[in-house]
CSV table of C-alpha atoms in Angstrom, one decimal:
chain,number,residue,atom,x,y,z
F,1,MET,CA,-0.5,0.1,0.2
F,2,THR,CA,1.1,3.4,-0.6
F,3,VAL,CA,1.2,6.0,2.2
F,4,GLN,CA,3.0,10.2,2.0
F,5,ARG,CA,3.8,11.1,5.1
F,6,PHE,CA,4.4,14.9,4.5
F,7,THR,CA,5.9,15.7,7.7
F,8,VAL,CA,8.5,18.2,7.6
F,9,SER,CA,10.9,20.0,9.3
F,10,ARG,CA,12.4,24.0,7.9
F,11,ARG,CA,16.2,23.1,9.5
F,12,ALA,CA,16.3,20.2,7.2
F,13,ALA,CA,15.8,22.3,4.5
F,14,LEU,CA,18.6,24.2,5.2
F,15,GLY,CA,20.7,21.7,3.3
F,16,LEU,CA,19.9,21.8,-0.5
F,17,LEU,CA,21.6,19.7,-2.8
F,18,GLY,CA,21.4,20.7,-6.5
F,19,ALA,CA,20.7,18.2,-9.2
F,20,GLY,CA,24.0,16.4,-8.5
F,21,ALA,CA,27.3,15.8,-11.2
F,22,PRO,CA,27.9,15.0,-14.8
F,23,LEU,CA,28.5,12.2,-14.2
F,24,LEU,CA,31.4,10.4,-17.6
F,25,LEU,CA,30.9,7.5,-18.8
F,26,ALA,CA,33.8,4.5,-19.8
F,27,ALA,CA,33.9,4.2,-23.8
F,28,PRO,CA,33.8,1.3,-24.7
F,29,GLY,CA,36.8,1.6,-27.6
F,30,PRO,CA,39.6,4.1,-27.1
F,31,ALA,CA,38.3,6.3,-30.2
F,32,ARG,CA,35.0,6.6,-29.0
F,33,ALA,CA,33.8,8.7,-25.7
F,34,GLN,CA,29.8,8.7,-24.9
F,35,PRO,CA,28.1,11.8,-24.3
F,36,ARG,CA,28.3,13.1,-20.6
F,37,LEU,CA,25.7,12.3,-18.7
F,38,ASP,CA,23.6,14.3,-16.1
F,39,ARG,CA,23.3,12.4,-12.8
F,40,VAL,CA,19.8,13.1,-10.8
F,41,SER,CA,18.3,11.5,-7.8
F,42,PHE,CA,14.8,10.4,-7.3
F,43,VAL,CA,12.6,8.8,-4.8
F,44,THR,CA,9.0,7.4,-5.0
F,45,ASN,CA,6.7,7.7,-2.1
F,46,TRP,CA,6.9,3.9,-1.1
F,47,ARG,CA,8.2,0.4,-2.5
F,48,ALA,CA,8.0,-0.3,-5.8
F,49,GLN,CA,5.4,-1.1,-7.7
F,50,ALA,CA,3.1,-0.6,-11.1
F,51,GLU,CA,2.2,2.8,-9.6
F,52,HIS,CA,5.7,3.9,-10.2
F,53,GLY,CA,5.7,1.7,-13.8
F,54,GLY,CA,6.3,4.8,-15.9
F,55,TYR,CA,9.5,5.9,-14.5
F,56,TYR,CA,11.0,2.3,-14.4
F,57,GLN,CA,9.7,2.0,-17.8
F,58,ALA,CA,11.5,5.2,-18.8
F,59,GLN,CA,15.0,2.9,-16.4
F,60,ALA,CA,14.0,-0.1,-18.8
F,61,ALA,CA,13.5,2.0,-21.9
F,62,GLY,CA,16.5,3.8,-21.8
F,63,LEU,CA,14.8,7.1,-22.6
F,64,TYR,CA,15.9,8.9,-19.2
F,65,ARG,CA,19.6,7.7,-21.5
F,66,GLU,CA,18.4,8.9,-24.6
F,67,ALA,CA,18.2,12.0,-22.6
F,68,GLY,CA,21.1,12.4,-21.3
F,69,LEU,CA,20.8,11.4,-18.1
F,70,GLU,CA,21.4,8.9,-15.4
F,71,VAL,CA,19.0,9.0,-12.9
F,72,GLU,CA,18.6,6.9,-10.3
F,73,LEU,CA,15.4,5.6,-8.5
F,74,ARG,CA,15.6,5.1,-5.4
F,75,THR,CA,12.4,4.2,-3.1
F,76,GLY,CA,10.4,5.0,0.0
F,77,GLY,CA,8.8,2.0,2.8
F,78,PRO,CA,7.7,2.3,5.4
F,79,GLN,CA,11.2,4.4,7.2
F,80,VAL,CA,11.3,6.4,5.1
F,81,ASN,CA,9.7,9.9,4.2
F,82,PRO,CA,10.4,11.6,0.9
F,83,ALA,CA,9.6,14.5,1.7
F,84,GLN,CA,12.6,14.6,4.8
F,85,LEU,CA,14.9,12.8,1.9
F,86,LEU,CA,14.4,16.0,-0.3
F,87,LEU,CA,15.1,18.2,2.1
F,88,GLY,CA,16.9,17.3,3.7
F,89,GLY,CA,19.0,17.4,0.3
F,90,ARG,CA,19.9,13.8,0.0
F,91,VAL,CA,17.9,13.1,-3.0
F,92,ASP,CA,16.8,15.5,-6.5
F,93,MET,CA,12.9,15.1,-6.6
F,94,ALA,CA,10.5,13.2,-4.9
F,95,MET,CA,7.5,12.2,-5.1
F,96,GLY,CA,4.5,13.1,-3.4
F,97,ASN,CA,0.4,14.1,-4.1
F,98,GLY,CA,-1.1,17.7,-3.7
F,99,LEU,CA,-1.2,18.3,-0.1
F,100,VAL,CA,2.8,17.9,0.2
F,101,ALA,CA,3.2,20.6,-1.5
F,102,LEU,CA,1.1,22.5,0.1
F,103,ASN,CA,1.7,22.1,3.5
F,104,PHE,CA,6.1,22.8,2.2
F,105,VAL,CA,3.2,26.4,1.1
F,106,LYS,CA,2.3,27.2,4.4
F,107,GLU,CA,5.9,26.0,6.5
F,108,ASN,CA,7.4,27.9,4.5
F,109,ILE,CA,9.7,26.0,2.7
F,110,PRO,CA,10.8,26.2,-0.2
F,111,PHE,CA,10.2,23.5,-2.6
F,112,LEU,CA,6.9,23.6,-5.0
F,113,CYS,CA,4.8,20.5,-7.5
F,114,ILE,CA,6.2,20.3,-10.5
F,115,ALA,CA,4.1,17.9,-12.5
F,116,ALA,CA,1.0,14.9,-11.3
F,117,ILE,CA,1.3,11.7,-13.2
F,118,PHE,CA,-1.8,10.8,-11.0
F,119,GLN,CA,-4.5,13.4,-11.6
F,120,LYS,CA,-6.8,10.9,-9.7
F,121,ASP,CA,-5.6,9.5,-5.8
F,122,MET,CA,-5.9,5.8,-5.8
F,123,SER,CA,-7.2,6.7,-2.2
F,124,VAL,CA,-9.9,4.0,-2.0
F,125,LEU,CA,-13.3,2.9,1.1
F,126,ILE,CA,-13.6,-0.8,0.9
F,127,GLY,CA,-16.9,-2.4,1.5
F,128,HIS,CA,-18.2,-5.8,1.3
F,129,PRO,CA,-20.8,-6.2,-1.3
F,130,GLY,CA,-24.5,-7.0,-0.7
F,131,THR,CA,-24.0,-4.4,3.0
F,132,GLY,CA,-25.6,-1.7,0.5
F,133,PHE,CA,-21.9,-0.2,1.1
F,134,THR,CA,-23.7,2.1,-3.0
F,135,GLY,CA,-22.4,5.4,-2.1
F,136,PHE,CA,-20.8,7.9,0.1
F,137,GLU,CA,-23.5,8.7,2.1
F,138,ALA,CA,-24.1,5.2,3.0
F,139,LEU,CA,-21.2,5.4,5.3
F,140,ARG,CA,-23.3,7.3,8.2
F,141,GLY,CA,-24.0,4.9,10.5
F,142,ARG,CA,-21.1,2.7,9.1
F,143,THR,CA,-18.2,1.8,11.3
F,144,ILE,CA,-15.3,2.9,9.2
F,145,LEU,CA,-10.9,1.6,9.9
F,146,LEU,CA,-9.0,4.4,8.6
F,147,GLY,CA,-5.1,5.1,9.4
F,148,ALA,CA,-3.5,8.2,10.9
F,149,GLU,CA,-2.7,10.4,7.9
F,150,THR,CA,-6.1,10.0,6.6
F,151,ARG,CA,-7.5,11.7,10.0
F,152,VAL,CA,-6.4,14.7,8.8
F,153,THR,CA,-5.9,14.4,5.0
F,154,TRP,CA,-9.5,13.3,3.7
F,155,TRP,CA,-11.6,12.0,6.1
F,156,PRO,CA,-12.4,15.9,7.4
F,157,PHE,CA,-13.3,16.8,3.9
F,158,LEU,CA,-15.5,13.2,3.9
F,159,ALA,CA,-17.7,14.2,7.2
F,160,LYS,CA,-18.5,17.7,6.5
F,161,LYS,CA,-19.5,16.8,2.8
F,162,TYR,CA,-21.8,14.2,4.2
F,163,GLY,CA,-22.3,13.9,7.1
F,164,LEU,CA,-19.8,11.8,9.3
F,165,ARG,CA,-19.0,11.8,12.5
F,166,ASP,CA,-15.3,11.1,13.7
F,167,GLU,CA,-17.3,8.4,17.4
F,168,GLN,CA,-17.4,6.3,13.6
F,169,ILE,CA,-14.1,6.1,13.6
F,170,ARG,CA,-11.6,3.0,14.4
F,171,PRO,CA,-7.6,2.1,13.9
F,172,TYR,CA,-6.6,0.6,10.5
F,173,THR,CA,-3.4,-1.1,10.9
F,174,PHE,CA,-2.9,-2.5,8.1
F,175,ASN,CA,-4.3,-5.7,8.8
F,176,LEU,CA,-7.1,-7.2,6.6
F,177,GLN,CA,-8.6,-10.0,8.8
F,178,PRO,CA,-10.5,-7.3,11.0
F,179,PHE,CA,-12.5,-6.5,7.6
F,180,LEU,CA,-12.2,-10.4,6.4
F,181,ALA,CA,-13.9,-10.8,10.0
F,182,ASP,CA,-16.3,-8.0,10.7
F,183,ARG,CA,-19.0,-7.9,6.6
F,184,GLN,CA,-20.2,-4.5,8.3
F,185,LEU,CA,-17.2,-2.8,8.0
F,186,ILE,CA,-15.4,0.2,6.0
F,187,GLN,CA,-12.0,0.5,5.3
F,188,GLN,CA,-9.6,2.6,3.4
F,189,GLY,CA,-7.6,1.8,0.6
F,190,TYR,CA,-4.8,1.5,-2.1
F,191,LEU,CA,-7.2,0.7,-5.5
F,192,GLY,CA,-4.3,-1.4,-6.7
F,193,SER,CA,-3.0,-3.3,-3.4
F,194,GLU,CA,-6.3,-3.7,-0.9
F,195,PRO,CA,-8.8,-5.2,-3.3
F,196,PHE,CA,-6.5,-7.4,-5.3
F,197,SER,CA,-5.8,-9.0,-1.6
F,198,LEU,CA,-8.8,-9.5,-0.5
F,199,ARG,CA,-10.1,-11.2,-4.0
F,200,GLN,CA,-6.8,-13.4,-3.3
F,201,ALA,CA,-8.6,-13.9,0.2
F,202,GLY,CA,-11.9,-15.0,-1.2
F,203,VAL,CA,-13.8,-11.3,-1.7
F,204,THR,CA,-14.3,-9.3,-4.5
F,205,PRO,CA,-15.1,-6.1,-2.5
F,206,ASP,CA,-16.7,-2.9,-3.5
F,207,THR,CA,-14.8,0.5,-3.8
F,208,LEU,CA,-15.9,3.9,-4.0
F,209,LEU,CA,-12.0,6.3,-5.3
F,210,VAL,CA,-12.6,9.4,-2.5
F,211,HIS,CA,-10.8,11.4,-6.3
F,212,ASP,CA,-14.7,10.8,-6.5
F,213,ALA,CA,-16.6,13.1,-3.1
F,214,GLY,CA,-14.8,15.5,-4.8
F,215,PHE,CA,-11.4,15.4,-3.0
F,216,GLU,CA,-9.1,16.3,-5.5
F,217,ASN,CA,-5.5,16.0,-4.5
F,218,TYR,CA,-2.9,15.6,-6.9
F,219,GLY,CA,-1.7,12.1,-6.8
F,220,THR,CA,2.4,10.9,-8.2
F,221,THR,CA,4.3,13.7,-8.3
F,222,ILE,CA,7.4,15.3,-8.5
F,223,ASN,CA,8.4,17.9,-6.2
F,224,ILE,CA,11.5,19.4,-6.5
F,225,GLY,CA,13.4,22.5,-4.6
F,226,VAL,CA,12.8,25.3,-6.4
F,227,ARG,CA,16.5,26.7,-6.1
F,228,THR,CA,17.7,23.1,-7.9
F,229,LEU,CA,14.3,23.6,-10.1
F,230,SER,CA,16.3,26.7,-10.8
F,231,GLU,CA,19.9,25.7,-11.1
F,232,LYS,CA,19.3,22.9,-12.7
F,233,ARG,CA,15.9,24.2,-15.4
F,234,GLU,CA,16.5,22.2,-19.0
F,235,VAL,CA,18.0,19.1,-17.2
F,236,VAL,CA,15.5,19.2,-15.0
F,237,GLN,CA,13.2,19.2,-17.8
F,238,ARG,CA,14.5,16.1,-19.8
F,239,PHE,CA,13.8,14.2,-16.3
F,240,VAL,CA,9.9,15.5,-16.5
F,241,ASP,CA,10.3,14.6,-20.2
F,242,ALA,CA,11.3,11.1,-20.4
F,243,SER,CA,9.0,10.6,-17.3
F,244,LEU,CA,6.5,11.1,-18.6
F,245,LYS,CA,7.2,9.2,-21.6
F,246,GLY,CA,7.4,6.1,-20.5
F,247,TRP,CA,4.3,6.5,-18.4
F,248,ASP,CA,2.7,6.6,-21.4
F,249,GLN,CA,4.9,3.5,-22.7
F,250,TYR,CA,3.6,1.8,-19.5
F,251,LEU,CA,0.0,2.6,-19.7
F,252,GLN,CA,-0.3,1.3,-22.9
F,253,GLY,CA,1.8,-2.0,-22.6
F,254,PRO,CA,2.6,-4.3,-25.0
F,255,ALA,CA,-1.4,-3.6,-27.0
F,256,GLY,CA,0.6,-1.0,-27.5
F,257,GLY,CA,3.5,-2.2,-28.9
F,258,PHE,CA,5.7,-1.8,-25.5
F,259,ASP,CA,7.7,-3.8,-24.1
F,260,THR,CA,7.1,-3.4,-20.2
F,261,ALA,CA,8.5,-6.7,-19.1
F,262,PRO,CA,11.8,-4.6,-18.0
F,263,ALA,CA,10.1,-2.7,-16.2
F,264,ASN,CA,8.5,-5.2,-14.3
F,265,ALA,CA,11.5,-7.1,-13.6
F,266,LEU,CA,13.1,-4.0,-12.5
F,267,ILE,CA,10.0,-3.5,-10.2
F,268,LYS,CA,10.2,-7.1,-9.1
F,269,SER,CA,13.7,-7.4,-8.0
F,270,ALA,CA,13.9,-4.1,-5.9
F,271,ASN,CA,10.1,-4.9,-4.1
F,272,PRO,CA,10.3,-9.1,-3.7
F,273,GLU,CA,6.9,-9.0,-2.9
F,274,MET,CA,5.5,-7.5,-6.2
F,275,GLY,CA,4.2,-10.6,-8.3
F,276,ASP,CA,3.3,-10.7,-12.1
F,277,GLU,CA,-0.5,-10.8,-11.1
F,278,LEU,CA,-0.6,-7.9,-8.5
F,279,ILE,CA,1.5,-5.7,-10.8
F,280,ALA,CA,-0.8,-6.6,-13.6
F,281,PHE,CA,-3.4,-6.0,-11.6
F,282,GLY,CA,-2.4,-2.6,-10.5
F,283,THR,CA,-1.8,-1.8,-14.4
F,284,ARG,CA,-5.2,-2.6,-15.1
F,285,MET,CA,-6.8,-1.1,-12.0
F,286,MET,CA,-4.8,2.2,-13.7
F,287,ASN,CA,-6.1,2.0,-17.3
F,288,GLU,CA,-9.7,1.3,-15.4
F,289,ALA,CA,-10.5,4.2,-13.6
F,290,GLY,CA,-8.4,6.5,-15.6
F,291,ILE,CA,-5.9,7.7,-12.6
F,292,VAL,CA,-3.5,8.5,-14.9
F,293,ARG,CA,-5.9,9.7,-19.0
F,294,SER,CA,-8.4,11.5,-18.0
F,295,GLY,CA,-9.2,15.0,-16.4
F,296,ASP,CA,-6.6,17.2,-18.0
F,297,ALA,CA,-4.0,14.8,-18.9
F,298,ALA,CA,-7.0,14.2,-22.1
F,299,THR,CA,-5.7,17.2,-23.3
F,300,LEU,CA,-2.5,18.3,-22.0
F,301,GLY,CA,-1.1,14.7,-21.5
F,302,ILE,CA,0.0,13.1,-18.5
F,303,GLY,CA,1.7,15.3,-15.6
F,304,ALA,CA,-1.1,18.2,-16.4
F,305,MET,CA,-1.9,20.3,-13.8
F,306,THR,CA,-3.4,23.5,-14.1
F,307,GLU,CA,-4.2,27.1,-11.7
F,308,ALA,CA,-8.2,26.4,-11.7
F,309,ARG,CA,-7.5,22.2,-10.3
F,310,TRP,CA,-4.8,24.2,-7.9
F,311,GLN,CA,-7.5,26.6,-7.0
F,312,ARG,CA,-10.5,24.7,-6.1
F,313,PHE,CA,-8.5,21.5,-4.5
F,314,HIS,CA,-6.9,24.1,-1.6
F,315,ALA,CA,-10.2,25.7,-1.6
F,316,ALA,CA,-12.4,22.5,-0.7
F,317,VAL,CA,-9.5,21.0,2.4
F,318,ALA,CA,-9.2,25.3,3.5
F,319,GLU,CA,-12.6,24.8,4.4
F,320,VAL,CA,-12.4,22.0,6.4
F,321,GLY,CA,-9.6,23.1,8.2
F,322,VAL,CA,-6.6,21.4,6.8
F,323,LEU,CA,-5.1,24.5,5.4
F,324,PRO,CA,-5.2,28.2,6.2
F,325,ARG,CA,-7.9,29.9,3.5
F,326,ASP,CA,-5.6,32.8,3.4
F,327,LEU,CA,-2.5,30.3,2.3
F,328,ASP,CA,-0.1,31.6,-0.6
F,329,TRP,CA,-1.8,28.4,-2.3
F,330,LYS,CA,0.1,29.3,-6.4
F,331,LYS,CA,3.5,28.7,-4.5
F,332,ALA,CA,3.0,25.3,-4.6
F,333,TYR,CA,4.0,24.7,-8.0
F,334,ASP,CA,5.3,25.6,-11.6
F,335,LEU,CA,3.5,24.9,-14.5
F,336,SER,CA,5.8,25.3,-17.2
F,337,LEU,CA,7.3,22.0,-17.7
F,338,VAL,CA,4.0,20.1,-17.9
F,339,ASN,CA,1.3,20.2,-20.3
F,340,LYS,CA,3.0,19.7,-23.4
F,341,GLY,CA,0.5,16.8,-24.4
F,342,ILE,CA,2.8,14.2,-24.1
F,343,GLY,CA,1.0,10.8,-24.3
F,344,ARG,CA,-2.3,12.5,-24.4
F,345,ALA,CA,-5.2,10.6,-25.2
């Protein structure tokens, strides 16, 4: 399951680094030197999975090298905080989400979002079939298992919009057994994760994508320091473009003429818990739910962001007290590296 923590520290932000020194590769023969590659690093928000597949496709298919880059993809995990690694200068860029970028502004930390791969966050609520779990209004009076981060991000939004109460909440410990034992429970999940595990356990759950309630958080974003972007803009642009092309190829897959097996092999090597069936399920869910190719991305290309959507999202979370109403939300993003039509449907 993907988890994104956005705790940040101003002290950590003082150690900013640039995009890294260029790497000179050894030439295959004495007469020809290979082009110099610019080194950049990017940390994901969880262990390697299908939901990171576009980056691994860009790596495996040589798109980064074609762009003159030597890219280090670092994986996240339960003990890894991508935002802190970014603020401390340990990586050049980090995966996050729209709320993370808005919190950078709240804490007056000079970091922002430059691309949003997921037009829809893959967070879901899950219920047993045949138990009246037909929509968000049906959550009233039901016990809901939620994690600590969720309680302060999208739960306040849902609670206010649909008349839900904090008394309904019980802790979600990322263990499916309580849900399997009680058909009336509702729990949080991730579209490409818990629904697959529940199917393996014999339950085909009903799911509600939190995005469909109007919580328009961008997901799987690329976050970067203002200084790094200023000093390395051309290098960063090449990273963004190659990544978006990787996502286009990965989601099309063999049906579109692209071999994704090497990318999936990299994912499985970085995270042995990722089997072929789980990777295929996650990829199918991204395509079926329009996680990447929907909304503004349909016309502006993969990674699209717009000022109008950032404004709507800030207004929605400010209304329920997640962020201040007077936040200078325009500082949370830079649109200049995306909206170029890459991977447009």
